[in-house]
XYZ file of C-alpha atoms in Angstrom:
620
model
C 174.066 69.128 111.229
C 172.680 67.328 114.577
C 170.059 64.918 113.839
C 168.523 63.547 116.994
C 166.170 60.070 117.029
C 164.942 59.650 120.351
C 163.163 55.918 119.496
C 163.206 53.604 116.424
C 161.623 54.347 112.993
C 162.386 54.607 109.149
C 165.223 56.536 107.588
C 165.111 60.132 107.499
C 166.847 60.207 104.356
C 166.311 57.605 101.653
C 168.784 57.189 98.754
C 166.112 58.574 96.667
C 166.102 62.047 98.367
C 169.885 61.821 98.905
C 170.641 61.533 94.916
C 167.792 64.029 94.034
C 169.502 66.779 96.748
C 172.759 65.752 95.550
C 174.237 65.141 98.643
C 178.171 64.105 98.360
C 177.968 60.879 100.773
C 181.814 60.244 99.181
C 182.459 56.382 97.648
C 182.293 54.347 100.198
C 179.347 55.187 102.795
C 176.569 53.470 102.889
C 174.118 54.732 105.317
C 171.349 52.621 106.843
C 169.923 54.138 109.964
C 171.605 56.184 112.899
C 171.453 55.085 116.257
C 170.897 57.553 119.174
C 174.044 58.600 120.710
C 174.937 59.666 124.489
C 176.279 62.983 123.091
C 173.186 63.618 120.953
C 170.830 63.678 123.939
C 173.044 65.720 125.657
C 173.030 68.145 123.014
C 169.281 67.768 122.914
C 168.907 68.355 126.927
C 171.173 71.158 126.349
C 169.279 73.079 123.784
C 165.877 72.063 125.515
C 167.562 73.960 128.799
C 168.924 77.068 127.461
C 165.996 77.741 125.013
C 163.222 76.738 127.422
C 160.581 79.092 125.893
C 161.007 77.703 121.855
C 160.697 74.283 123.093
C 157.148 74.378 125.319
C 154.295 73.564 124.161
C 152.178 76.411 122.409
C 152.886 79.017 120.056
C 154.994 81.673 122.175
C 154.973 85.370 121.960
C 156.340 88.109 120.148
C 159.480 89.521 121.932
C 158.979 93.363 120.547
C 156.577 96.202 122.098
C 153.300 95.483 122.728
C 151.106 96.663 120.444
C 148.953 99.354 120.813
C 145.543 100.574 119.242
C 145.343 104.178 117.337
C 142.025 105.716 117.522
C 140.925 108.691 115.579
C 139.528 110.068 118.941
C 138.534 109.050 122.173
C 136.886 105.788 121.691
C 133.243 105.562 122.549
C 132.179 102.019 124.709
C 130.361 99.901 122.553
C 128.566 96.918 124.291
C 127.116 94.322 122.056
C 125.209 91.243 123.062
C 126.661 87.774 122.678
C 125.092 85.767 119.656
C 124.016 82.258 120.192
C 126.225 79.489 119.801
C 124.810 76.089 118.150
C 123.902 73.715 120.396
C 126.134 71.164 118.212
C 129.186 73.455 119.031
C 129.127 74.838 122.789
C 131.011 71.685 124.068
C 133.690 72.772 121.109
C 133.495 76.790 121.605
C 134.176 75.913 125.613
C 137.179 73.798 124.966
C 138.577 76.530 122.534
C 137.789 79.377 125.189
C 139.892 77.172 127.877
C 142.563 76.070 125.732
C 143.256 79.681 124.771
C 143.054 81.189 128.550
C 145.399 78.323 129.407
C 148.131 79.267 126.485
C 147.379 82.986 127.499
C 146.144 84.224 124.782
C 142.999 85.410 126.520
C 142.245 86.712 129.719
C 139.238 85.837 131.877
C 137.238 89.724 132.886
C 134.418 89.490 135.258
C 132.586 93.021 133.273
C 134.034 95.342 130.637
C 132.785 98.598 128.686
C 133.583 97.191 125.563
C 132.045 94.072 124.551
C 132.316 92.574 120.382
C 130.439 89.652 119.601
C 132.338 86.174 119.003
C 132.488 84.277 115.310
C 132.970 80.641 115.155
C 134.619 79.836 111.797
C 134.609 75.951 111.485
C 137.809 74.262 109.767
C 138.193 71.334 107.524
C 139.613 69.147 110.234
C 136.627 69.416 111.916
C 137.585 71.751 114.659
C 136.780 75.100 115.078
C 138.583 78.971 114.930
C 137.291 81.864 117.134
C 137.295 84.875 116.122
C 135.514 88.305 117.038
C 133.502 90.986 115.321
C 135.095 94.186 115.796
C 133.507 95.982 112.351
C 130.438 97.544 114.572
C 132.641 98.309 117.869
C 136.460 99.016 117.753
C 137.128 98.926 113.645
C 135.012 101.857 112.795
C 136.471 104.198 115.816
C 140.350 103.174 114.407
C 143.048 105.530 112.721
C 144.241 102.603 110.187
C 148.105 102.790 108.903
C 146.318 101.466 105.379
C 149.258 99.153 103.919
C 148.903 98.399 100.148
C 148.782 94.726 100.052
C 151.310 93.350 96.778
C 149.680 92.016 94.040
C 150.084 87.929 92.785
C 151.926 89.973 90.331
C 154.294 91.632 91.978
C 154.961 87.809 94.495
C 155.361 85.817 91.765
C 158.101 88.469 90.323
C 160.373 88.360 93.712
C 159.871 84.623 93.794
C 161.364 84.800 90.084
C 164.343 82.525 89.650
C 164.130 81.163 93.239
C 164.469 77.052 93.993
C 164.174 76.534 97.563
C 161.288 77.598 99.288
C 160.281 77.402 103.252
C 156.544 76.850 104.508
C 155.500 78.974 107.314
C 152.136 78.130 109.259
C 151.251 81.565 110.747
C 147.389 79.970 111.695
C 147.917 81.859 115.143
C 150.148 84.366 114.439
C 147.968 87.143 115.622
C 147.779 85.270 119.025
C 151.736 85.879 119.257
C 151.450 89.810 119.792
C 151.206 91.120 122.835
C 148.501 93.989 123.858
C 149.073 96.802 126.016
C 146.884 96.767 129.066
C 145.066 99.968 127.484
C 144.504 97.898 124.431
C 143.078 95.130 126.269
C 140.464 97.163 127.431
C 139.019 97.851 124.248
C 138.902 94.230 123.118
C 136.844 92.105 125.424
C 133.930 89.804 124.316
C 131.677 88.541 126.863
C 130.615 84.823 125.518
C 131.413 82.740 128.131
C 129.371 83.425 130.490
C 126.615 82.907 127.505
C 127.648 79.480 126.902
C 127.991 78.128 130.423
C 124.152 79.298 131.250
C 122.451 78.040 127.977
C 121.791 74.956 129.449
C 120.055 76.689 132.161
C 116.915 78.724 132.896
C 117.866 81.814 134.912
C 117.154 85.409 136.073
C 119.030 88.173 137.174
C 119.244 89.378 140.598
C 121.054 91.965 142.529
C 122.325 90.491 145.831
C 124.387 93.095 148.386
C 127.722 92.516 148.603
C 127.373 91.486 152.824
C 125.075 88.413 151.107
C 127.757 86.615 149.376
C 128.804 83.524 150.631
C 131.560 82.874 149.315
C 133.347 86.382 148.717
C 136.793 87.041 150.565
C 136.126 88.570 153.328
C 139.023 90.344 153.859
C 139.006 91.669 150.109
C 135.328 93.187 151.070
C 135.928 95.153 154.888
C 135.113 98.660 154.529
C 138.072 101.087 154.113
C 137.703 103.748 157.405
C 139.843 105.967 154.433
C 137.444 105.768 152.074
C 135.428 108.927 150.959
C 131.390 109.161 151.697
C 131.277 109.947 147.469
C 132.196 106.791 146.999
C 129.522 104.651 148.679
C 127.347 106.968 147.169
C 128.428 105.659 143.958
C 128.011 102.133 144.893
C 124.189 102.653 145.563
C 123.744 104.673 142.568
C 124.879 101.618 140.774
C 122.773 99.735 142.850
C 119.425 101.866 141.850
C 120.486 101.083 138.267
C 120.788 97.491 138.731
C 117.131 97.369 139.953
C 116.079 99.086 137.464
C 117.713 96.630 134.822
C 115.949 93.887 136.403
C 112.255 95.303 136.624
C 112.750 96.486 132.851
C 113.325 92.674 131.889
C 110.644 92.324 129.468
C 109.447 88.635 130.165
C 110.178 85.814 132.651
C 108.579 82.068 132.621
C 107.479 83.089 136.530
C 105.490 86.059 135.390
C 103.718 84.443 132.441
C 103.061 81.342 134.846
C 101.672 83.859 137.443
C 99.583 86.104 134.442
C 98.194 82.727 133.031
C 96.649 81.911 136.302
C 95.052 84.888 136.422
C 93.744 84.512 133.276
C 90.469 83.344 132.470
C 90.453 81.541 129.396
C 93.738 80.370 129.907
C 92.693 78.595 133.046
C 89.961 77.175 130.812
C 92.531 76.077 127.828
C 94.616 74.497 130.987
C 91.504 72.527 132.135
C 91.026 70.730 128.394
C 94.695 70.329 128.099
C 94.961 68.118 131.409
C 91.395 66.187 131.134
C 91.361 65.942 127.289
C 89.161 68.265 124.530
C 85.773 67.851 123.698
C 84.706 66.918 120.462
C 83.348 70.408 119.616
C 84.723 73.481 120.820
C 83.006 74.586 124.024
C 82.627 78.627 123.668
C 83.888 81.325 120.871
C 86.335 82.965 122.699
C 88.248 79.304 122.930
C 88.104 78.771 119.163
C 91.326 79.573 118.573
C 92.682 77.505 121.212
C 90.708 74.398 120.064
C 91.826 74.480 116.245
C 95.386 74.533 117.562
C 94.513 72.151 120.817
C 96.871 69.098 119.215
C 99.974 71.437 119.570
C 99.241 72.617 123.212
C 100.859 71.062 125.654
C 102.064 72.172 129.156
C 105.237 73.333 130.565
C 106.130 74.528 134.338
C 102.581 75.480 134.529
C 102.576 77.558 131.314
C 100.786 76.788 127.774
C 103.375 76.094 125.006
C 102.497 75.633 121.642
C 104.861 73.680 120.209
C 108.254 75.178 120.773
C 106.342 78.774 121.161
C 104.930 80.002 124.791
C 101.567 81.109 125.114
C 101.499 84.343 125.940
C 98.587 85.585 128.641
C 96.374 89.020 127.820
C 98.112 91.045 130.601
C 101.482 90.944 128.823
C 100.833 91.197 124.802
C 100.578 94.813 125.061
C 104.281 94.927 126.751
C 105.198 91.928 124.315
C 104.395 94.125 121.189
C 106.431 97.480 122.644
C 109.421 95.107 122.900
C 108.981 93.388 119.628
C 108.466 97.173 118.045
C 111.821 98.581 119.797
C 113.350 99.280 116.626
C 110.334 99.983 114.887
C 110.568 97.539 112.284
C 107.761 96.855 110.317
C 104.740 94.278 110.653
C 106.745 91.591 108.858
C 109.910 91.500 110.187
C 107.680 92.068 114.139
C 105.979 88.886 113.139
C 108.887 86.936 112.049
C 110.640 87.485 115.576
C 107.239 86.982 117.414
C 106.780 83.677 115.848
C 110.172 82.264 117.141
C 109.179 82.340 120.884
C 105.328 83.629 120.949
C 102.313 83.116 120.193
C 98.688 84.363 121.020
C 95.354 84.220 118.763
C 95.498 87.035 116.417
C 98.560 87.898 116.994
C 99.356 88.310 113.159
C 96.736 91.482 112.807
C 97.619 92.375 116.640
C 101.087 93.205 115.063
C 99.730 95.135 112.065
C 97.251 97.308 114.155
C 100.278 97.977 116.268
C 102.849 99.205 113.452
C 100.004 101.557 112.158
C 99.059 103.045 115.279
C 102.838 103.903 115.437
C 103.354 107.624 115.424
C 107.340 107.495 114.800
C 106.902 104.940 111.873
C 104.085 107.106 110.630
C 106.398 110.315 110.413
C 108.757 108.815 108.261
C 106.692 105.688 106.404
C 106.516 105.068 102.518
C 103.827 107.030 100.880
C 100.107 105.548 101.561
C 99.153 103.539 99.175
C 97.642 105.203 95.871
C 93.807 105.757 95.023
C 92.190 104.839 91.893
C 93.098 107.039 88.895
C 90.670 109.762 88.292
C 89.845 110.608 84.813
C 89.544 114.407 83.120
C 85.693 114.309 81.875
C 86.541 114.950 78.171
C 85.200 118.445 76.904
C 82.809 118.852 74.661
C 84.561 121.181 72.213
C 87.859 121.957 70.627
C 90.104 124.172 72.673
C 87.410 124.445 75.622
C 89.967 122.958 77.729
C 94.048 123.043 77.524
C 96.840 121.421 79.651
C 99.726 123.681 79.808
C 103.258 122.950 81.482
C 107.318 124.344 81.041
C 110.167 121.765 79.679
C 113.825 122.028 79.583
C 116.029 123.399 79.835
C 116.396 121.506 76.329
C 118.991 122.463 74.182
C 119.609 125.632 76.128
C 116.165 126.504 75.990
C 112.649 126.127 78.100
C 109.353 125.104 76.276
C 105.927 125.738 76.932
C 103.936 122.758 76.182
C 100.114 123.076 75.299
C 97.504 120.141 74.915
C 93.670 120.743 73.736
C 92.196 118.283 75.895
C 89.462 117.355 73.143
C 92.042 116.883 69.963
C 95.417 116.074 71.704
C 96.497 119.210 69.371
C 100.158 119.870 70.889
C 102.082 123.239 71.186
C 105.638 123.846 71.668
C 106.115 127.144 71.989
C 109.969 128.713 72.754
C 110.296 130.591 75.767
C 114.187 131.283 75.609
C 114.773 131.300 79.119
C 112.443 133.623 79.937
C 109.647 131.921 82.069
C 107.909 134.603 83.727
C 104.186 135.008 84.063
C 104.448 138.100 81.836
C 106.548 136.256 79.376
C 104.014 133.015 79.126
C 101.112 135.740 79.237
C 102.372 136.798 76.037
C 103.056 133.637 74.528
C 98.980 132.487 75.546
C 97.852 135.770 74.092
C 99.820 135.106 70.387
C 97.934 131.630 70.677
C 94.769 132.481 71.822
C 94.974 134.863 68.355
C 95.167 131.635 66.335
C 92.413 129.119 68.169
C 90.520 131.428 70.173
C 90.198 131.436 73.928
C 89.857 128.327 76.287
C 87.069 128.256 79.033
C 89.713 125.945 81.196
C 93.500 126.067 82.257
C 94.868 123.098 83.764
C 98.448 123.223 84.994
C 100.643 122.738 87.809
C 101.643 124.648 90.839
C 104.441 126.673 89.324
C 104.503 130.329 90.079
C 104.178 131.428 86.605
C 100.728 130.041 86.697
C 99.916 131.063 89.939
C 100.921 134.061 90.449
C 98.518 137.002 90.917
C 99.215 138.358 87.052
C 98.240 135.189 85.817
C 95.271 135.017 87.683
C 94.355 138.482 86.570
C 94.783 137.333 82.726
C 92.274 134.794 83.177
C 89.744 136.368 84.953
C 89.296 139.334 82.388
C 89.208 136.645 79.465
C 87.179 134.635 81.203
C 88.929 131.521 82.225
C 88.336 128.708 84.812
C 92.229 127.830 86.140
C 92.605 124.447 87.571
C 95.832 122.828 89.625
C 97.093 120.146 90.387
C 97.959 118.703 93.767
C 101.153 119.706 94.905
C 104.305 117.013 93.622
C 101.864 115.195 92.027
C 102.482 115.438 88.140
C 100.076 112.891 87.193
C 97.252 114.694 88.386
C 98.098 116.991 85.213
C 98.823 113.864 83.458
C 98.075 115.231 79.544
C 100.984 117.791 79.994
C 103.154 115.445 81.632
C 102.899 113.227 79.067
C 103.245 115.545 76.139
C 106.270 117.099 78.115
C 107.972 113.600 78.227
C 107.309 113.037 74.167
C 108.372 116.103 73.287
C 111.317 115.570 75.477
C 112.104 111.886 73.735
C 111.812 112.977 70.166
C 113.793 116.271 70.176
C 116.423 114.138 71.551
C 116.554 111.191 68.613
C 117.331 113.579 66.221
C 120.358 114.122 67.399
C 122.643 116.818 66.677
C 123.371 120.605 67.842
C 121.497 123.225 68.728
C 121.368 124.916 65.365
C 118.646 123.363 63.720
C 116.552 123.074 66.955
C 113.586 125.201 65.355
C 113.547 123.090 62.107
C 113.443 120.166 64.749
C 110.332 121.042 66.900
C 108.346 121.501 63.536
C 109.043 118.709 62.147
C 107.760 116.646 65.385
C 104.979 118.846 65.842
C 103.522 118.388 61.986
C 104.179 114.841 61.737
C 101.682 115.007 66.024
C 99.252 117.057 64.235
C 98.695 115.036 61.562
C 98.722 111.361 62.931
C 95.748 109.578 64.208
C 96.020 109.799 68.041
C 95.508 106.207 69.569
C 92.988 107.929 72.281
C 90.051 109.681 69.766
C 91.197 107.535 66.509
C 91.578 110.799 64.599
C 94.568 113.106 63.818
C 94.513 116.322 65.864
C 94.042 118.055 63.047
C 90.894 116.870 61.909
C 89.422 117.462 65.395
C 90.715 120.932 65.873
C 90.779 122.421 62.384
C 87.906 120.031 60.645
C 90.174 118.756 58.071
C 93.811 116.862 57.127
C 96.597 118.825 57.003
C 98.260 118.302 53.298
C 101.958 116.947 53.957
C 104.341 115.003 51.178
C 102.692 111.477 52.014
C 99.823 112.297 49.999
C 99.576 110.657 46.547
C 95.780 110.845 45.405
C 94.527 114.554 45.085
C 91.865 115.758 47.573
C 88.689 115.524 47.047
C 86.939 119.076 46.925
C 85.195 120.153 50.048
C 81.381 120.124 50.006
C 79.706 123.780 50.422
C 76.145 124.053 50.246
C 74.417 126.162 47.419
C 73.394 128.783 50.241
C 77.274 129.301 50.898
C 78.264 128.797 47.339
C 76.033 131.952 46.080
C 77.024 134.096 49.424
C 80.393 133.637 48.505
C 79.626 134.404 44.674
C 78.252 137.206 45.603
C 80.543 138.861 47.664
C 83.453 138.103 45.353
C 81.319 139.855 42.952
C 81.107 142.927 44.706
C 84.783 143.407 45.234
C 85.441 142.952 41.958
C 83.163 145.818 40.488
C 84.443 148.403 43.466
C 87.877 147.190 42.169
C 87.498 147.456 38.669
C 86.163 150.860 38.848
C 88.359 153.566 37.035
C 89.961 150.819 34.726
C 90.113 149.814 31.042
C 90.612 146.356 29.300
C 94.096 145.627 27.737
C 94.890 143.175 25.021
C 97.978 142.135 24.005
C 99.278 139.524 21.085
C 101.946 137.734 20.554
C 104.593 140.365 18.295
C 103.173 143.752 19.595
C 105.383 146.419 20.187
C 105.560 147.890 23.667
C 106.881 149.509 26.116
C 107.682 147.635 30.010
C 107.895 149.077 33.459
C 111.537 149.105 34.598
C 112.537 149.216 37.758
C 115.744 149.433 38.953
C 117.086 152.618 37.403
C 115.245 155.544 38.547
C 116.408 157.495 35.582
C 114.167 155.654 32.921
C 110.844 154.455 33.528
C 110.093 152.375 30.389
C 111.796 150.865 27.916
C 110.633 149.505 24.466
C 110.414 145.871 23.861
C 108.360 143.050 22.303
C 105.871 140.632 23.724
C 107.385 137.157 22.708
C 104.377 135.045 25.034
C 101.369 134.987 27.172
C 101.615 133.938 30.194
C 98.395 133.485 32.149
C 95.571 135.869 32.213
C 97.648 138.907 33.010
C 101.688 137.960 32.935
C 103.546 138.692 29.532
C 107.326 137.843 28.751
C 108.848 140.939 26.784
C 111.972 140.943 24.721
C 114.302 143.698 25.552
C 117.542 145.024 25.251
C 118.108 144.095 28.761
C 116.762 140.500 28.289
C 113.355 138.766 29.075
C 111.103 140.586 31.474
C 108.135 139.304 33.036
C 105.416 141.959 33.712
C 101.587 142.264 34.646
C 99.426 144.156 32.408
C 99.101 146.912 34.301
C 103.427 147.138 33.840
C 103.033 147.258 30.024
């Protein structure tokens, strides 16, 4: 082991570290400092000499291949602007960018097809990393070797057992790899020419190439060799350069130029530099004089506060660059307030975002009118809300709602949901509460289709629709549809009992005082509550009037003397020998018996040899 001390300073080792490594010093050394020998700097000068490249400053490069990139297919150029750089961190993003061109790690390109923005990453000694953002330019367009990464897990097991471990800072290993001059290409960032010219105010021009002072002018003779195509080229790119520049949105020389051409800004200039009145001296300056405090000016232009003032002429061209990516009002506004400002320019934004056709193509929906209500009819069953559910359990439902008693109908349709099939279902119904003057239901073609149509007509019925994907518009339906929905599925279950299911919701509908009329649909569709097994107390008896009471007497009367025509009064007692009706052997017609009770007006119990047998008078 060399150890090599090239000026005075404390032990390397202490005794401390010497007994705790266990180091056999043998019984009679004792060690107090070593002194630089002539040999040891040769041996240092040595190594320094033959392995030049580990001993300079820096963190050297990787010996192997360079590395290249994989793409999936030809990469497409992807230029992205430079993001600002903190003022509090140019001087430190400069240094970096130097320091790293000096080491080599980057190399200084005058223009590029590729360009990824830079990210400054600040460390905890107070000094900064550089990185760049290559997830919107080179990342996506990559063929990745994915590498699973090992788990803590899995570390921790190969460290198992282990007792000496080495520290390796690898803070710029990345920087050690080389890239392949077709690599290189793809990688470029343009940010220093950013943060050398943010402490300037500047514009692009396009100055010819005989115009430069100080270009070499060897490097820039024509070429008698070269082809006419290519200085055909050249002014090509020179057409597009002028066109770059006069497509600039905004420059401090045009709004200084537009201002003084500008009426009331000329005014607002005059009160700036002699001082406002004490009231405001027209309308159209009213904005200007509630925000006069703020206004100050700046190479002959109006800034409010850190915000220019921005002259008639241009808001128009201000707004189509704001609205580029047609965001809405809000984020518009946001951006506008950073660098512009104008009076009104708040509702100038808004009237521009809806006068937008693109954004109006693909907008939210408008915002919703007022509900309108169904007018509430003035009978039962004049007017009913019909829709399909399901598939539920297999099946599809049609749902029916009398508009006046909230009486619901849930009506299996199997999955059969033709118009014939629902025609039939309406006609079986319309047996039971009579015909509706009004159909409500949605678009579907069961309901609209010319069979349909032709069933209402000839029973005289009004069909209504609703608007196209607009469900609430049928709203009574839609509702019912969704409750029918939600309680068939708390009971649970299969699909066996389904039936037993939907009458069990529909009774316990019918019979429950709807929150809308206070009533149960019962009472408002049939006149009366429906007996179920939560009634204690009898009912009370209906009230008839006398005329109904004797019309009723009277035709009960009748019926019974056309019926009782042709017969003869029976008696019977208790003990009387008879003979009974028996029916189950063809072969004998009676057989003898007694009567051992009386049951009812017209039911005896007879003893036979057979057993008990109940029969009607007219069996005996």
């Amino acid at each position: 082991m060399v150890i090599v001390r090239d000026r005075k300073g404390q032990a390397l080792f202490g005794r401390d570290l010497i007994r705790d490594l266990k180091v056999d010093m043998g019984p009679h050394v004792n060690l107090n400092s070593v002194a630089p020998l002539e040999a040891n700097k040769e041996t240092e000068n040595t190594l320094k000499n033959e392995f030049r490249e580990l001993f300079e400053p820096g963190h050297g490069t990787y010996k192997g291949p360079a590395v290249e990139l994989k793409f999936k297919k030809t990469p497409e150029p992807v230029f992205l602007k430079s993001r600002p750089v903190p003022f509090a961190l140019v001087e430190k993003v400069s240094k970096e960018l130097d320091r790293l061109e000096a080491e080599g790690s980057l190399k200084r390109v005058m223009n590029s097809d590729f360009a990824s923005p830079l990210v400054i990453i600040p460390k905890a000694n107070n000094e900064i990393r550089l990185c760049v953002d290559f997830k919107r330019t080179i990342n996506p367009q990559l063929d990745v070797d994915e590498y699973p990464l090992p788990t803590p897990e899995s570390i921790f097991q190969q460290l198992n057992g282990g007792k000496l471990f080495s520290k390796i800072d690898l803070k710029a290993a990345f920087n050690q790899l080389r890239l392949s001059e077709k690599a290189q290409e793809y990688l470029r960032r343009l940010q220093r020419w950013a943060i050398r010219l943010m402490q300037y105010t500047f514009e692009i021009q396009y100055v010819s190439t005989d115009k430069f002072g100080n270009a070499d002018g060897l490097s820039r003779l024509p070429d008698p060799a070269e082809k006419p195509e290519k200085f055909r080229k050249m002014e090509e790119r020179h057409v597009l350069a002028v066109e770059a520049e006069q497509s600039w949105p905004i420059s401090l020389s045009k709004v200084r130029k537009l201002t003084q051409g500008d009426k009331v800004l000329q005014e607002v200039l005059a009160h700036i530099r002699k001082g406002w009145p004490a009231k405001c001296p027209s309308d159209k300056l009213v904005p200007y004089f509630r925000k006069r405090h703020s206004l100050t000016i700046v190479k002959g232009c109006i800034v409010k506060g850190h915000r220019i003032v921005i002259p008639r002429e241009l808001r128009q061209r201000i707004l189509t660059e704001l609205h580029g990516a047609h965001d809405g009002a809000t984020r518009m506004y946001s951006l506008a307030q950073q660098n512009y400002w104008f009076p009104n320019m708040e509702q100038e934004i808004k009237r521009y975002v809806s006068l937008c056709a693109d954004c109006a193509v693909v907008g939210k929906d408008n915002v919703r009118v007022p509900i309108q209500l169904w007018s509430r009819p003035n009978n039962p069953w004049e007017r009913i809300h019909i829709d399909l559910c399901g598939p539920l359990h297999g099946k599809m439902w049609l749902i029916v709602v009398d508009s006046y008693s909230k009486w619901p109908e849930a009506i299996d349709m199997g999955r059969n949901t033709t118009s014939k099939a629902v025609i039939s279902k309406l006609r079986n119904l319309f047996s039971i509460h009579g015909i509706p003057e009004q159909i409500v239901s949605d678009n579907g073609t069961q309901f609209t289709s010319s069979e349909m149509a032709n069933f209402c007509r000839l029973n005289k019925i009004e069909q209504n629709f609703s608007a196209p994907e607009k469900q609430s518009s049928n709203g009574q339906a839609e509702r019912m549809v969704q409750t029918f929905k939600n309680a068939i599925r708390k009971f649970g279950g299969d699909d066996s009992n389904i039936s037993l299911k939907v009458t069990k919701w529909l009774f316990s509908y019918r019979i429950t005082p709807h929150p809308a009329t206070g009533k149960s649909p019962s009472e408002l569709l049939m006149g009366r509550k429906l007996r179920s097994r939560l009634n204690i107390l009898p009912r009370q008896p209906q009230k008839v009037s006398k005329g109904e009471q004797k019309a009723v007497s009277k035709y009960r009367q009748k019926l019974a003397e056309n019926a009782n025509k042709g017969r003869r009064e029976k008696k019977f007692a208790q003990g009387d020998l008879v003979y009974a009706r028996k029916f189950n052997d063809p072969r004998i017609r009676w057989i003898p018996g007694v009567v051992s009770e009386l049951i009812g007006q017209r039911l005896l119990a007879i003893q036979t040899e057979f057993g008990v047998l109940k029969r009607h008078y007219d069996q005996v």
